[in-house]
C-alpha cells in the first residue's frame, strides 16, 4: 500500500511493540518548527496508510517514536539561491573576464554567501560577423566554447606559454571584443600549436578529447567550417563555392589537406577551453555550487550547425532560409523582434530521432550541471517570419514538436535538468508541455507590478517548481528599472512590499525573491551591487552596445564581504542556505 513519502508504519508482531497509551499529536512536538517546515507543504500529501501485512488496525496505539516521524525533504526539493554572472564580466588584465583566478574567487564568494548555484550565459563563441558585437546568443557554433575566455595565465601554468610572452595589461572597464580578439587570439594559437607539438600527458589528454565520439560528432564539423570561413571570408556560407557549400567529399578533403594546420589548431584550442572550464566546474562542485548553463533555442544561419545539417532546417533548394525566427510585438518592441535564425524542420528532425538535439543536449550535460533553455515556448508553438520580411509582426504561429522531442531526448540520454524560459506570450499548450516534462518555469519580479493581482510574476502567484529572478540578462538592473519606473508603478511596488522610497530598493526586491515560495531564486550580480542602468547586460531588439559589462575594478570579490554576509543572512532566514 502507499506510504507517506519514505515513511512506513512498522508492522508489529506483538502488542509489546506498541505504546501503552496514545503518543503525543505529531505537530505538538517541541521539535516542530513552522517556518522551517513550511516549504514541505507545497508538495507534501499526507496519506498515511497501514501495511496490509501488519496487525495494526484503525484505533490501535502507534509506536512510541511516532511523534518523531517528521516529513523529510527530498534533496531535489530543497530551496536554494544563486547568482547570474557571465565569465566575460569578471576582472582580468586583458580586457575581458576569463576562466582563471577570478572564476575561482567568485566561486569562493558564492560559497561564503551561502549560495549553491551559479548561472552563466551561453559559453559559445560569440558571432564575429553581422555586427553581433559579442552576443553569446548569435554564436558560430552551438557546441564550441568561447576561446576568448581562455586564461593566458593558466596557459603559462600548463607550460604552453612563457610568462614573458604575456602582453601588457590593458585597462578596460567594458569588453571590446575585437580588441580582445586581436590581443588574445595569437597567443592562444601559439599555446595550441605547442600543445600539438608536445609529447606528454597534456597531449594524450588532447588526443582523448578529439577521439571522444560525443566530442568528435560536432568538433570536426566546427573545425572544417571555421577553416573554410577563415579562407573565404564571405558574409555567410551561402556564398561559398557550391562544392564547399554542399559539403562534397572531394572538396572537404582538399580543405583538410590545405588547411590541416588550422583545423588541428582549432581543435586544440577547443581542448584548452574544455580543460579550463572543467577545472572551474570541478572546483564549483567541490564547493557545493551547481553551474546552470543557458541554451538558446535557435542557432545562427552562419554556423557549422546549419551548414553541416541542412536537412534539419527549413531551407529552400539553394540553402537559404524560407522562414526565420522571431516573436510578435511585445513589451520590448512594437513591431516584434526579428531574430533571423533559420527555423528547424521539425518533421525531418523527428524522422531522424531528433539526433541533432540529442547531440546538443549531451554537450550541455558535458558542460553544466543543469541548464536553462531560452525561448522554451518555441517547442509548443513558434513564430515564423518570411525570410524577406523587415519586421517580425508579419509572422504566424506554427506548431512545434511538443513532448515528442523530450521523449526522444529522454530515451537517448536519460533524465535532464532543465529550466524552461517561459516568458513572453505564454499560451496554455506551453504550460502543459512544461508541466508534462516536470521542468520549472520562470518568474521575473520586474514584470510583476504593472497590472493587477493576477499577474503571475507577483510573489503570491509563484509556484514551488519555479525559478524566480529579480531580473534577467535582458532586463535593466533593479536600480535602473526603478529610476525609470512611472509613479503609479512605483506606488504599487512600495505598497506591495510594505517599504518606503528610502528603502534600499535592490535589496528589497532581492528579499522578495528570496522569500518567494519558488524553489530557486537567482539574482544578477548587478542587483547585489546595487548598480544602475550603465551595468545592464543587454537591451533586446538592439544590436549595439550590449554584452560588454564588467565588474567595476573597485569591486573585487575580496571587498564584497559585506554583500556576502547580507546575502547569507537572508538565505538563512528564508531556508535557502
PDB file of N, CA, C and O in Angstrom, residues 297-298 311-314 342-358 360 373 375-383 398-402 404-406 409:
ATOM      1  N   UNK A 297      17.396  28.537 -27.986  1.00  0.00           N
ATOM      2  CA  UNK A 297      16.656  27.530 -28.739  1.00  0.00           C
ATOM      3  C   UNK A 297      17.131  27.464 -30.182  1.00  0.00           C
ATOM      4  O   UNK A 297      17.194  26.396 -30.779  1.00  0.00           O
ATOM      5  N   UNK A 298      17.528  28.613 -30.755  1.00  0.00           N
ATOM      6  CA  UNK A 298      17.924  28.659 -32.162  1.00  0.00           C
ATOM      7  C   UNK A 298      19.436  28.855 -32.302  1.00  0.00           C
ATOM      8  O   UNK A 298      20.118  29.244 -31.347  1.00  0.00           O
ATOM      9  N   UNK A 311      19.505  19.455 -43.765  1.00  0.00           N
ATOM     10  CA  UNK A 311      18.233  18.742 -43.832  1.00  0.00           C
ATOM     11  C   UNK A 311      17.378  18.948 -42.585  1.00  0.00           C
ATOM     12  O   UNK A 311      16.167  18.685 -42.607  1.00  0.00           O
ATOM     13  N   UNK A 312      17.982  19.402 -41.506  1.00  0.00           N
ATOM     14  CA  UNK A 312      17.239  19.618 -40.265  1.00  0.00           C
ATOM     15  C   UNK A 312      16.662  21.025 -40.163  1.00  0.00           C
ATOM     16  O   UNK A 312      16.005  21.344 -39.161  1.00  0.00           O
ATOM     17  N   UNK A 313      16.910  21.860 -41.169  1.00  0.00           N
ATOM     18  CA  UNK A 313      16.453  23.248 -41.108  1.00  0.00           C
ATOM     19  C   UNK A 313      15.539  23.559 -42.289  1.00  0.00           C
ATOM     20  O   UNK A 313      15.599  22.907 -43.336  1.00  0.00           O
ATOM     21  N   UNK A 314      14.716  24.564 -42.094  1.00  0.00           N
ATOM     22  CA  UNK A 314      13.717  24.947 -43.092  1.00  0.00           C
ATOM     23  C   UNK A 314      14.375  25.850 -44.131  1.00  0.00           C
ATOM     24  O   UNK A 314      14.277  27.075 -44.076  1.00  0.00           O
ATOM     25  N   UNK A 342      17.494  30.638 -38.774  1.00  0.00           N
ATOM     26  CA  UNK A 342      16.687  29.688 -39.548  1.00  0.00           C
ATOM     27  C   UNK A 342      15.882  28.796 -38.610  1.00  0.00           C
ATOM     28  O   UNK A 342      16.331  28.469 -37.507  1.00  0.00           O
ATOM     29  N   UNK A 343      14.699  28.426 -39.049  1.00  0.00           N
ATOM     30  CA  UNK A 343      13.835  27.579 -38.226  1.00  0.00           C
ATOM     31  C   UNK A 343      14.117  26.107 -38.492  1.00  0.00           C
ATOM     32  O   UNK A 343      14.574  25.725 -39.573  1.00  0.00           O
ATOM     33  N   UNK A 344      13.823  25.276 -37.502  1.00  0.00           N
ATOM     34  CA  UNK A 344      14.032  23.844 -37.631  1.00  0.00           C
ATOM     35  C   UNK A 344      12.929  23.218 -38.482  1.00  0.00           C
ATOM     36  O   UNK A 344      11.764  23.629 -38.414  1.00  0.00           O
ATOM     37  N   UNK A 345      13.302  22.233 -39.265  1.00  0.00           N
ATOM     38  CA  UNK A 345      12.311  21.383 -39.934  1.00  0.00           C
ATOM     39  C   UNK A 345      12.001  20.255 -38.952  1.00  0.00           C
ATOM     40  O   UNK A 345      12.641  19.198 -38.964  1.00  0.00           O
ATOM     41  N   UNK A 346      11.018  20.490 -38.108  1.00  0.00           N
ATOM     42  CA  UNK A 346      10.753  19.570 -37.006  1.00  0.00           C
ATOM     43  C   UNK A 346      10.332  18.182 -37.499  1.00  0.00           C
ATOM     44  O   UNK A 346      10.634  17.176 -36.856  1.00  0.00           O
ATOM     45  N   UNK A 347       9.638  18.113 -38.634  1.00  0.00           N
ATOM     46  CA  UNK A 347       9.248  16.800 -39.161  1.00  0.00           C
ATOM     47  C   UNK A 347      10.474  15.993 -39.565  1.00  0.00           C
ATOM     48  O   UNK A 347      10.572  14.794 -39.288  1.00  0.00           O
ATOM     49  N   UNK A 348      11.413  16.664 -40.236  1.00  0.00           N
ATOM     50  CA  UNK A 348      12.642  15.968 -40.632  1.00  0.00           C
ATOM     51  C   UNK A 348      13.442  15.553 -39.405  1.00  0.00           C
ATOM     52  O   UNK A 348      14.021  14.451 -39.369  1.00  0.00           O
ATOM     53  N   UNK A 349      13.470  16.411 -38.397  1.00  0.00           N
ATOM     54  CA  UNK A 349      14.195  16.077 -37.170  1.00  0.00           C
ATOM     55  C   UNK A 349      13.573  14.870 -36.476  1.00  0.00           C
ATOM     56  O   UNK A 349      14.279  13.985 -35.989  1.00  0.00           O
ATOM     57  N   UNK A 350      12.245  14.835 -36.425  1.00  0.00           N
ATOM     58  CA  UNK A 350      11.575  13.717 -35.769  1.00  0.00           C
ATOM     59  C   UNK A 350      11.847  12.406 -36.508  1.00  0.00           C
ATOM     60  O   UNK A 350      12.056  11.356 -35.881  1.00  0.00           O
ATOM     61  N   UNK A 351      11.851  12.464 -37.826  1.00  0.00           N
ATOM     62  CA  UNK A 351      12.143  11.253 -38.611  1.00  0.00           C
ATOM     63  C   UNK A 351      13.551  10.734 -38.352  1.00  0.00           C
ATOM     64  O   UNK A 351      13.825   9.541 -38.546  1.00  0.00           O
ATOM     65  N   UNK A 352      14.433  11.616 -37.925  1.00  0.00           N
ATOM     66  CA  UNK A 352      15.819  11.250 -37.635  1.00  0.00           C
ATOM     67  C   UNK A 352      16.039  11.011 -36.140  1.00  0.00           C
ATOM     68  O   UNK A 352      17.169  10.909 -35.679  1.00  0.00           O
ATOM     69  N   UNK A 353      14.949  10.920 -35.391  1.00  0.00           N
ATOM     70  CA  UNK A 353      15.067  10.692 -33.951  1.00  0.00           C
ATOM     71  C   UNK A 353      15.605  11.886 -33.190  1.00  0.00           C
ATOM     72  O   UNK A 353      16.147  11.723 -32.094  1.00  0.00           O
ATOM     73  N   UNK A 354      15.470  13.085 -33.772  1.00  0.00           N
ATOM     74  CA  UNK A 354      15.964  14.316 -33.146  1.00  0.00           C
ATOM     75  C   UNK A 354      17.449  14.210 -32.790  1.00  0.00           C
ATOM     76  O   UNK A 354      17.901  14.683 -31.754  1.00  0.00           O
ATOM     77  N   UNK A 355      18.222  13.558 -33.680  1.00  0.00           N
ATOM     78  CA  UNK A 355      19.630  13.276 -33.379  1.00  0.00           C
ATOM     79  C   UNK A 355      20.433  14.556 -33.132  1.00  0.00           C
ATOM     80  O   UNK A 355      21.346  14.568 -32.292  1.00  0.00           O
ATOM     81  N   UNK A 356      20.135  15.631 -33.883  1.00  0.00           N
ATOM     82  CA  UNK A 356      20.878  16.881 -33.683  1.00  0.00           C
ATOM     83  C   UNK A 356      20.656  17.416 -32.278  1.00  0.00           C
ATOM     84  O   UNK A 356      21.597  17.851 -31.606  1.00  0.00           O
ATOM     85  N   UNK A 357      19.416  17.372 -31.800  1.00  0.00           N
ATOM     86  CA  UNK A 357      19.116  17.842 -30.448  1.00  0.00           C
ATOM     87  C   UNK A 357      19.731  16.921 -29.388  1.00  0.00           C
ATOM     88  O   UNK A 357      20.186  17.391 -28.346  1.00  0.00           O
ATOM     89  N   UNK A 358      19.737  15.635 -29.650  1.00  0.00           N
ATOM     90  CA  UNK A 358      20.348  14.705 -28.693  1.00  0.00           C
ATOM     91  C   UNK A 358      21.831  15.030 -28.519  1.00  0.00           C
ATOM     92  O   UNK A 358      22.341  15.067 -27.391  1.00  0.00           O
ATOM     93  N   UNK A 360      23.252  17.900 -29.000  1.00  0.00           N
ATOM     94  CA  UNK A 360      23.347  19.199 -28.333  1.00  0.00           C
ATOM     95  C   UNK A 360      23.104  19.063 -26.818  1.00  0.00           C
ATOM     96  O   UNK A 360      23.800  19.693 -26.015  1.00  0.00           O
ATOM     97  N   UNK A 373      16.757  26.522 -21.012  1.00  0.00           N
ATOM     98  CA  UNK A 373      16.536  26.585 -22.449  1.00  0.00           C
ATOM     99  C   UNK A 373      15.781  27.875 -22.751  1.00  0.00           C
ATOM    100  O   UNK A 373      14.653  28.069 -22.306  1.00  0.00           O
ATOM    101  N   UNK A 375      13.655  30.636 -24.647  1.00  0.00           N
ATOM    102  CA  UNK A 375      12.505  30.628 -25.549  1.00  0.00           C
ATOM    103  C   UNK A 375      11.885  29.231 -25.632  1.00  0.00           C
ATOM    104  O   UNK A 375      11.577  28.720 -26.719  1.00  0.00           O
ATOM    105  N   UNK A 376      11.650  28.641 -24.463  1.00  0.00           N
ATOM    106  CA  UNK A 376      11.057  27.305 -24.384  1.00  0.00           C
ATOM    107  C   UNK A 376       9.726  27.225 -25.119  1.00  0.00           C
ATOM    108  O   UNK A 376       9.371  26.177 -25.664  1.00  0.00           O
ATOM    109  N   UNK A 377       8.999  28.342 -25.156  1.00  0.00           N
ATOM    110  CA  UNK A 377       7.667  28.298 -25.763  1.00  0.00           C
ATOM    111  C   UNK A 377       7.715  27.878 -27.236  1.00  0.00           C
ATOM    112  O   UNK A 377       6.734  27.363 -27.784  1.00  0.00           O
ATOM    113  N   UNK A 378       8.877  28.013 -27.885  1.00  0.00           N
ATOM    114  CA  UNK A 378       9.002  27.624 -29.271  1.00  0.00           C
ATOM    115  C   UNK A 378       8.847  26.131 -29.507  1.00  0.00           C
ATOM    116  O   UNK A 378       8.637  25.702 -30.649  1.00  0.00           O
ATOM    117  N   UNK A 379       8.938  25.314 -28.457  1.00  0.00           N
ATOM    118  CA  UNK A 379       8.731  23.880 -28.609  1.00  0.00           C
ATOM    119  C   UNK A 379       7.244  23.536 -28.695  1.00  0.00           C
ATOM    120  O   UNK A 379       6.883  22.465 -29.171  1.00  0.00           O
ATOM    121  N   UNK A 380       6.393  24.423 -28.203  1.00  0.00           N
ATOM    122  CA  UNK A 380       4.946  24.215 -28.293  1.00  0.00           C
ATOM    123  C   UNK A 380       4.396  24.863 -29.563  1.00  0.00           C
ATOM    124  O   UNK A 380       3.729  24.234 -30.370  1.00  0.00           O
ATOM    125  N   UNK A 381       4.674  26.139 -29.718  1.00  0.00           N
ATOM    126  CA  UNK A 381       4.292  26.869 -30.914  1.00  0.00           C
ATOM    127  C   UNK A 381       5.330  27.937 -31.175  1.00  0.00           C
ATOM    128  O   UNK A 381       5.747  28.622 -30.245  1.00  0.00           O
ATOM    129  N   UNK A 382       5.781  28.082 -32.433  1.00  0.00           N
ATOM    130  CA  UNK A 382       6.865  29.018 -32.716  1.00  0.00           C
ATOM    131  C   UNK A 382       6.410  30.055 -33.736  1.00  0.00           C
ATOM    132  O   UNK A 382       5.563  29.794 -34.597  1.00  0.00           O
ATOM    133  N   UNK A 383       6.981  31.247 -33.638  1.00  0.00           N
ATOM    134  CA  UNK A 383       6.651  32.353 -34.523  1.00  0.00           C
ATOM    135  C   UNK A 383       7.545  32.269 -35.755  1.00  0.00           C
ATOM    136  O   UNK A 383       8.771  32.257 -35.647  1.00  0.00           O
ATOM    137  N   UNK A 398       3.224  28.612 -35.636  1.00  0.00           N
ATOM    138  CA  UNK A 398       3.225  27.265 -36.201  1.00  0.00           C
ATOM    139  C   UNK A 398       3.436  26.245 -35.087  1.00  0.00           C
ATOM    140  O   UNK A 398       4.050  26.559 -34.054  1.00  0.00           O
ATOM    141  N   UNK A 399       2.956  25.045 -35.315  1.00  0.00           N
ATOM    142  CA  UNK A 399       3.008  24.002 -34.293  1.00  0.00           C
ATOM    143  C   UNK A 399       4.436  23.499 -34.105  1.00  0.00           C
ATOM    144  O   UNK A 399       5.142  23.190 -35.074  1.00  0.00           O
ATOM    145  N   UNK A 400       4.868  23.416 -32.845  1.00  0.00           N
ATOM    146  CA  UNK A 400       6.193  22.906 -32.517  1.00  0.00           C
ATOM    147  C   UNK A 400       6.184  21.404 -32.277  1.00  0.00           C
ATOM    148  O   UNK A 400       5.132  20.756 -32.358  1.00  0.00           O
ATOM    149  N   UNK A 401       7.336  20.829 -31.924  1.00  0.00           N
ATOM    150  CA  UNK A 401       7.441  19.376 -31.768  1.00  0.00           C
ATOM    151  C   UNK A 401       6.779  18.835 -30.510  1.00  0.00           C
ATOM    152  O   UNK A 401       6.500  17.642 -30.422  1.00  0.00           O
ATOM    153  N   UNK A 402       6.574  19.700 -29.513  1.00  0.00           N
ATOM    154  CA  UNK A 402       5.924  19.258 -28.286  1.00  0.00           C
ATOM    155  C   UNK A 402       6.730  18.219 -27.523  1.00  0.00           C
ATOM    156  O   UNK A 402       7.959  18.161 -27.594  1.00  0.00           O
ATOM    157  N   UNK A 404       7.159  15.121 -27.947  1.00  0.00           N
ATOM    158  CA  UNK A 404       7.887  14.077 -28.683  1.00  0.00           C
ATOM    159  C   UNK A 404       9.389  14.340 -28.680  1.00  0.00           C
ATOM    160  O   UNK A 404      10.192  13.397 -28.632  1.00  0.00           O
ATOM    161  N   UNK A 405       9.786  15.616 -28.725  1.00  0.00           N
ATOM    162  CA  UNK A 405      11.210  15.953 -28.675  1.00  0.00           C
ATOM    163  C   UNK A 405      11.819  15.504 -27.356  1.00  0.00           C
ATOM    164  O   UNK A 405      12.886  14.868 -27.333  1.00  0.00           O
ATOM    165  N   UNK A 406      11.160  15.811 -26.266  1.00  0.00           N
ATOM    166  CA  UNK A 406      11.719  15.497 -24.947  1.00  0.00           C
ATOM    167  C   UNK A 406      11.644  13.998 -24.647  1.00  0.00           C
ATOM    168  O   UNK A 406      12.492  13.469 -23.917  1.00  0.00           O
ATOM    169  N   UNK A 409      14.725  12.711 -26.367  1.00  0.00           N
ATOM    170  CA  UNK A 409      15.917  13.056 -25.590  1.00  0.00           C
ATOM    171  C   UNK A 409      16.036  12.153 -24.370  1.00  0.00           C
ATOM    172  O   UNK A 409      17.112  11.649 -24.047  1.00  0.00           O
TER     173      UNK A 409
END
